[in-house]
mmCIF file of C-alpha atoms in Angstrom:
data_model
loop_
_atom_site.group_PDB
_atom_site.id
_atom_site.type_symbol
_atom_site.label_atom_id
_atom_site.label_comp_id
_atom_site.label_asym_id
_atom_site.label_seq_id
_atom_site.Cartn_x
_atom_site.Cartn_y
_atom_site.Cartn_z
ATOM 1 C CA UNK A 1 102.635 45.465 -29.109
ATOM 2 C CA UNK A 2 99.211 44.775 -30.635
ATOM 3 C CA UNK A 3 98.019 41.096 -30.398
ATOM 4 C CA UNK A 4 98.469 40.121 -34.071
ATOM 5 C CA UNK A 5 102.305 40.674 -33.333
ATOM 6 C CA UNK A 6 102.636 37.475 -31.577
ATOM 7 C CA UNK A 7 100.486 35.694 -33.718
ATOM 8 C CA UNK A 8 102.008 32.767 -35.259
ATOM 9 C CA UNK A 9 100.954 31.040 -38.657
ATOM 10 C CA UNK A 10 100.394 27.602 -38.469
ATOM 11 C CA UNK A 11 103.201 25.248 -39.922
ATOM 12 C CA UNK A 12 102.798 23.078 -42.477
ATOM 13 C CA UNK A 13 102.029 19.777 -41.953
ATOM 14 C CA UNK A 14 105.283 17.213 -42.152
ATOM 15 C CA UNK A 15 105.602 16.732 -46.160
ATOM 16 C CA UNK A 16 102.808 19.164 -47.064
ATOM 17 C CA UNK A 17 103.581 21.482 -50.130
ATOM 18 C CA UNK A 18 103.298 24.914 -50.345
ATOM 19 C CA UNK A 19 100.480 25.821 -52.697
ATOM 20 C CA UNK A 20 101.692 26.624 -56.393
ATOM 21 C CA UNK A 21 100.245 26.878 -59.302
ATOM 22 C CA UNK A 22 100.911 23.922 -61.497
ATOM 23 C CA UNK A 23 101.936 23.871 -64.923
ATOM 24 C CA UNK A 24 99.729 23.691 -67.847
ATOM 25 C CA UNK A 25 98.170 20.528 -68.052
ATOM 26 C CA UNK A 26 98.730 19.227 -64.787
ATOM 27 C CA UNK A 27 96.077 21.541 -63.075
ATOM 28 C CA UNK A 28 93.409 18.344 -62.043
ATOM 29 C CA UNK A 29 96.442 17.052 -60.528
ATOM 30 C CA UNK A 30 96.772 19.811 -57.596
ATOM 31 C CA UNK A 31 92.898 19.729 -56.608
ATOM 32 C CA UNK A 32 93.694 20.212 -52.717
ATOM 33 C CA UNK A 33 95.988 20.958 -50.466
ATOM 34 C CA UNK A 34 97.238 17.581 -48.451
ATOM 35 C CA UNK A 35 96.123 17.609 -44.793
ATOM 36 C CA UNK A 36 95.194 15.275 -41.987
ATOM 37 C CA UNK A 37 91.923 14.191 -42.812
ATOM 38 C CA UNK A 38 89.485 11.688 -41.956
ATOM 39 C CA UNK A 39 86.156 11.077 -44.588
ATOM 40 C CA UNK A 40 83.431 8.737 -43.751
ATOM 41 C CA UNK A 41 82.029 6.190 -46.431
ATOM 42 C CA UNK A 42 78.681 7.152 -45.787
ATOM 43 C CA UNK A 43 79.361 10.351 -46.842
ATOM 44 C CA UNK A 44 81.041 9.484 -50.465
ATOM 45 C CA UNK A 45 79.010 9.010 -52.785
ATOM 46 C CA UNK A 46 79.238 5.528 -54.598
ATOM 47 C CA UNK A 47 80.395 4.021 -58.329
ATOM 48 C CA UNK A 48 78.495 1.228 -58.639
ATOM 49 C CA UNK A 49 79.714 1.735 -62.852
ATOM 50 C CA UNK A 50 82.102 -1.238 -62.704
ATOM 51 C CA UNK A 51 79.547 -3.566 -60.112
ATOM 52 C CA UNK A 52 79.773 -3.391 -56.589
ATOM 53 C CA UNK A 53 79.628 -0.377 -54.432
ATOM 54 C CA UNK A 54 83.393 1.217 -54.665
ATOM 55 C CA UNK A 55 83.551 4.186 -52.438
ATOM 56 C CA UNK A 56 87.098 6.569 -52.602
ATOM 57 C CA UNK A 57 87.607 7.998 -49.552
ATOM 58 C CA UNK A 58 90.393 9.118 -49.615
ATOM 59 C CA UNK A 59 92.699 10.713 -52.609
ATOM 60 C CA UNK A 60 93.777 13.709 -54.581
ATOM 61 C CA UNK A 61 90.684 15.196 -54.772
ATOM 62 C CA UNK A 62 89.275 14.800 -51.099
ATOM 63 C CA UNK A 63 92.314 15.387 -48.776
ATOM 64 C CA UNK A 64 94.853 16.264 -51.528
ATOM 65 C CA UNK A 65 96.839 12.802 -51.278
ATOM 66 C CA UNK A 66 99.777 12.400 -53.626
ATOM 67 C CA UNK A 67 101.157 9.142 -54.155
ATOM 68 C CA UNK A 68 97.639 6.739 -54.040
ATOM 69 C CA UNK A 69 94.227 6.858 -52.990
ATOM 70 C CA UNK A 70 92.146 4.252 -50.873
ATOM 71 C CA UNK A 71 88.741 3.280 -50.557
ATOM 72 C CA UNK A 72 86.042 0.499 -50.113
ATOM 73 C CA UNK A 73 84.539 -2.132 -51.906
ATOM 74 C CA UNK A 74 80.904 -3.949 -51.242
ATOM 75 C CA UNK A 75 80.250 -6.640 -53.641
ATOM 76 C CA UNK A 76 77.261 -8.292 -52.516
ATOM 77 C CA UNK A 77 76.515 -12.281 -53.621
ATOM 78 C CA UNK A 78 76.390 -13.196 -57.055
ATOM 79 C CA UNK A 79 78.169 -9.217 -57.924
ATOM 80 C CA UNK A 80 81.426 -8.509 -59.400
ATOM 81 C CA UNK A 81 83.594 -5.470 -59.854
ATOM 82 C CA UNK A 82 84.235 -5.767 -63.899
ATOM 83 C CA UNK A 83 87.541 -6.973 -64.584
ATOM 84 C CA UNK A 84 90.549 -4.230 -65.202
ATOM 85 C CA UNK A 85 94.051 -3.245 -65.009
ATOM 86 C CA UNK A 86 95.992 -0.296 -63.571
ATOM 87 C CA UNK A 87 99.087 0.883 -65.797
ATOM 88 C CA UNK A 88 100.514 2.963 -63.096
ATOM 89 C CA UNK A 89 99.246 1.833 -59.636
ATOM 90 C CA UNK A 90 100.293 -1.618 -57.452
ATOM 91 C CA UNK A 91 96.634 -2.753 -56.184
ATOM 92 C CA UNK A 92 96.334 -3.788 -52.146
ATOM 93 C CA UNK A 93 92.853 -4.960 -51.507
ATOM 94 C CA UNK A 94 92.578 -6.144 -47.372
ATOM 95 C CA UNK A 95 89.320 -8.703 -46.912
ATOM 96 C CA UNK A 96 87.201 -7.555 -43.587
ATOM 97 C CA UNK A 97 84.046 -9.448 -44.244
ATOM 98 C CA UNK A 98 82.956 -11.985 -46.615
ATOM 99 C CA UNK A 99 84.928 -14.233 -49.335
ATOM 100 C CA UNK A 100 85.910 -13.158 -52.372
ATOM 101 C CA UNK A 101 87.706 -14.658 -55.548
ATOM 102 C CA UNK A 102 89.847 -12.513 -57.598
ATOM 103 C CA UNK A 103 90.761 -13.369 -60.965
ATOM 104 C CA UNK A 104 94.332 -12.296 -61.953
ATOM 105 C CA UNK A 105 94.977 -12.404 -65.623
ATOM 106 C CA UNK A 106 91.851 -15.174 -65.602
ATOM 107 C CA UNK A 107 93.123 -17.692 -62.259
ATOM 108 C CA UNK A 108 91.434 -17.593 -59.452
ATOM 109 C CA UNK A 109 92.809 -16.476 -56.200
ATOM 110 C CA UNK A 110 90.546 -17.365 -53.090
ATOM 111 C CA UNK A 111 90.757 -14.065 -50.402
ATOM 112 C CA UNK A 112 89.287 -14.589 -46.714
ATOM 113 C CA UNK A 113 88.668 -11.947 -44.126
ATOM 114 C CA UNK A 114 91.420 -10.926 -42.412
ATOM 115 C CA UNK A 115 94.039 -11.913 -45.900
ATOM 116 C CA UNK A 116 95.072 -9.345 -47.820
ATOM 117 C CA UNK A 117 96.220 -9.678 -51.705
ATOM 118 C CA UNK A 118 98.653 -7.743 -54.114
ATOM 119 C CA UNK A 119 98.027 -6.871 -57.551
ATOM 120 C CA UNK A 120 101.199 -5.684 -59.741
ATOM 121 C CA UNK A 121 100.952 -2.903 -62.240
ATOM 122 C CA UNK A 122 99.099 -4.436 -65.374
ATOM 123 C CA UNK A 123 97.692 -7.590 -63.769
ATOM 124 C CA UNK A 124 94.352 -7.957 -64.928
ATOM 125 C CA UNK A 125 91.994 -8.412 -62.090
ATOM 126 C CA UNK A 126 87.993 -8.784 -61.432
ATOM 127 C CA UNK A 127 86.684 -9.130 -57.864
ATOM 128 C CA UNK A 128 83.796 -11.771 -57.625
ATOM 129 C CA UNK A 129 81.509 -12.629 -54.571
ATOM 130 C CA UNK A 130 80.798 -16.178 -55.192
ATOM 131 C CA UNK A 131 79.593 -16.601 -51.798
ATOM 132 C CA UNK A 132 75.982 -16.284 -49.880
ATOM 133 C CA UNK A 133 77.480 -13.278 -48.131
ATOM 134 C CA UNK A 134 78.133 -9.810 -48.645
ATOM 135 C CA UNK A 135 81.817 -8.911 -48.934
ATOM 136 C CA UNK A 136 83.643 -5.966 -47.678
ATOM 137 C CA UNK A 137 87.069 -5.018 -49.035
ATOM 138 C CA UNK A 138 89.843 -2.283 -48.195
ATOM 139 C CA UNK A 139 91.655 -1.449 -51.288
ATOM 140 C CA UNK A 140 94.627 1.215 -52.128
ATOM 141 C CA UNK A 141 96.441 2.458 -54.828
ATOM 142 C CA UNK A 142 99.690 3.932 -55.649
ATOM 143 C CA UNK A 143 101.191 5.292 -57.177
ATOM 144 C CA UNK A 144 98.872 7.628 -58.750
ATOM 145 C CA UNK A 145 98.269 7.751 -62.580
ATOM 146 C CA UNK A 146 100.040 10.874 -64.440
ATOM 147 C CA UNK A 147 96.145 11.966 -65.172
ATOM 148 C CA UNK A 148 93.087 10.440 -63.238
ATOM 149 C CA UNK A 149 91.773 8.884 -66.823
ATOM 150 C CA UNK A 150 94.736 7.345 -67.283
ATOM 151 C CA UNK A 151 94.828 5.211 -64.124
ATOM 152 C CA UNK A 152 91.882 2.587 -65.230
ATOM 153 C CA UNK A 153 91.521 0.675 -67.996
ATOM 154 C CA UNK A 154 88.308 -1.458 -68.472
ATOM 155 C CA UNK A 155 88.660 -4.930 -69.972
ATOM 156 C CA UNK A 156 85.460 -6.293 -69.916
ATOM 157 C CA UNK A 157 81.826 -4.378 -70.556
ATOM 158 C CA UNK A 158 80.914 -2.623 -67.536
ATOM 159 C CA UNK A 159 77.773 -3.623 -65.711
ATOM 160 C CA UNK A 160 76.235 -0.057 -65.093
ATOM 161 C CA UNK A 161 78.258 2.118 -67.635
ATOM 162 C CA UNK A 162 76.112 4.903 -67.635
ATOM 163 C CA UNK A 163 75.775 4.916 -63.564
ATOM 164 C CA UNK A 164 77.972 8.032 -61.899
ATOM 165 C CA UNK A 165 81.574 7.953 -61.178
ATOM 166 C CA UNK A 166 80.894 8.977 -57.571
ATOM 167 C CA UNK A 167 83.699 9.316 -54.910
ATOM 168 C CA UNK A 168 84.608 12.198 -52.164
ATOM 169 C CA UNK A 169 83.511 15.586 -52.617
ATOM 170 C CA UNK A 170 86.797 17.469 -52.100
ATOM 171 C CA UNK A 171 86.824 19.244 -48.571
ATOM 172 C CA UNK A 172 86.334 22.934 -47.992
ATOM 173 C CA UNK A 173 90.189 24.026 -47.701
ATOM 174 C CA UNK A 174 89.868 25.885 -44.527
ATOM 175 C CA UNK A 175 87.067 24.477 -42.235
ATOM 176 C CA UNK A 176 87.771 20.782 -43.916
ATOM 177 C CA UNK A 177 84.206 20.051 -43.851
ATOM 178 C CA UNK A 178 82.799 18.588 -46.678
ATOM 179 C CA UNK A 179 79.399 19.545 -48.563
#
């Protein structure tokens, strides 16, 4: 018996889809195959379009996620993130350093480190550092949008609209490494 005869494949991970080809139209939907994957903010480039520094780490792109994506937020003192809704996607944004106000549909909600805060589907919502320190924010989203353009919608002017989108560069699909 030659060595490749007891060679096994690896399995799929638990959940993990075989890869297809998607139907027309849905192709920037399948960007990469889901894995176990870890990606380091440092290493994602930031949108700073909308104020703040909003880094996704990870999503559909970057470690082929499927029903969200997650990421950080650094507003520092006297920033915003512009207000916005999501027509598809629950919002969970987790405070680790610094307070921030959040304005749903216009009130103010007060958020302190360690509180976390829900935003429904189509609840208007801008992010605010109103303190004299920077803030640092987990946030996640799900589900996903039926097209990535589709997921945002801007309600006020942006602060740096012609800044890049930024986010993860998606990972090579074999060694996982990232360029």
């Amino acid at each position: 018996m030659t060595a490749q005869a007891h060679r096994q494949e690896p399995e799929a991970a638990p959940g993990a889809r075989p890869d297809k080809v998607p139907p027309p139209g849905q192709e920037e939907k399948t960007v990469t195959q889901p894995r176990a994957a870890k990606v380091a903010a440092a290493d994602v480039a930031p949108n700073i379009r909308r104020g703040g520094d909003v880094r996704t780490l990870l999503t559909p792109r970057s470690v082929g996620a499927t029903s969200g994506f997650m990421g950080t937020a650094t507003i520092e003192p006297g920033q915003y993130i512009a207000e916005h809704y999501h027509p598809y996607s629950e919002e969970f944004v987790h405070v680790v350093r610094g307070r921030l106000r959040v304005r749903l549909d216009g009130e103010p909600v007060d958020v302190r480190p360690g509180e976390a805060l829900f935003v429904p589907i189509g609840v208007r919502h801008r992010l605010e550092n109103t303190g004299d320190e920077q803030v640092s924010v987990v946030f996640h989203l799900g589900p996903l949008a039926p097209r990535p353009d589709l997921g945002h919608v801007d309600t006020e002017e942006l602060p740096h609209p012609d800044a890049p989108h930024g986010g993860a560069a998606p990972a090579d699909p074999v060694t996982g490494s990232r360029p």
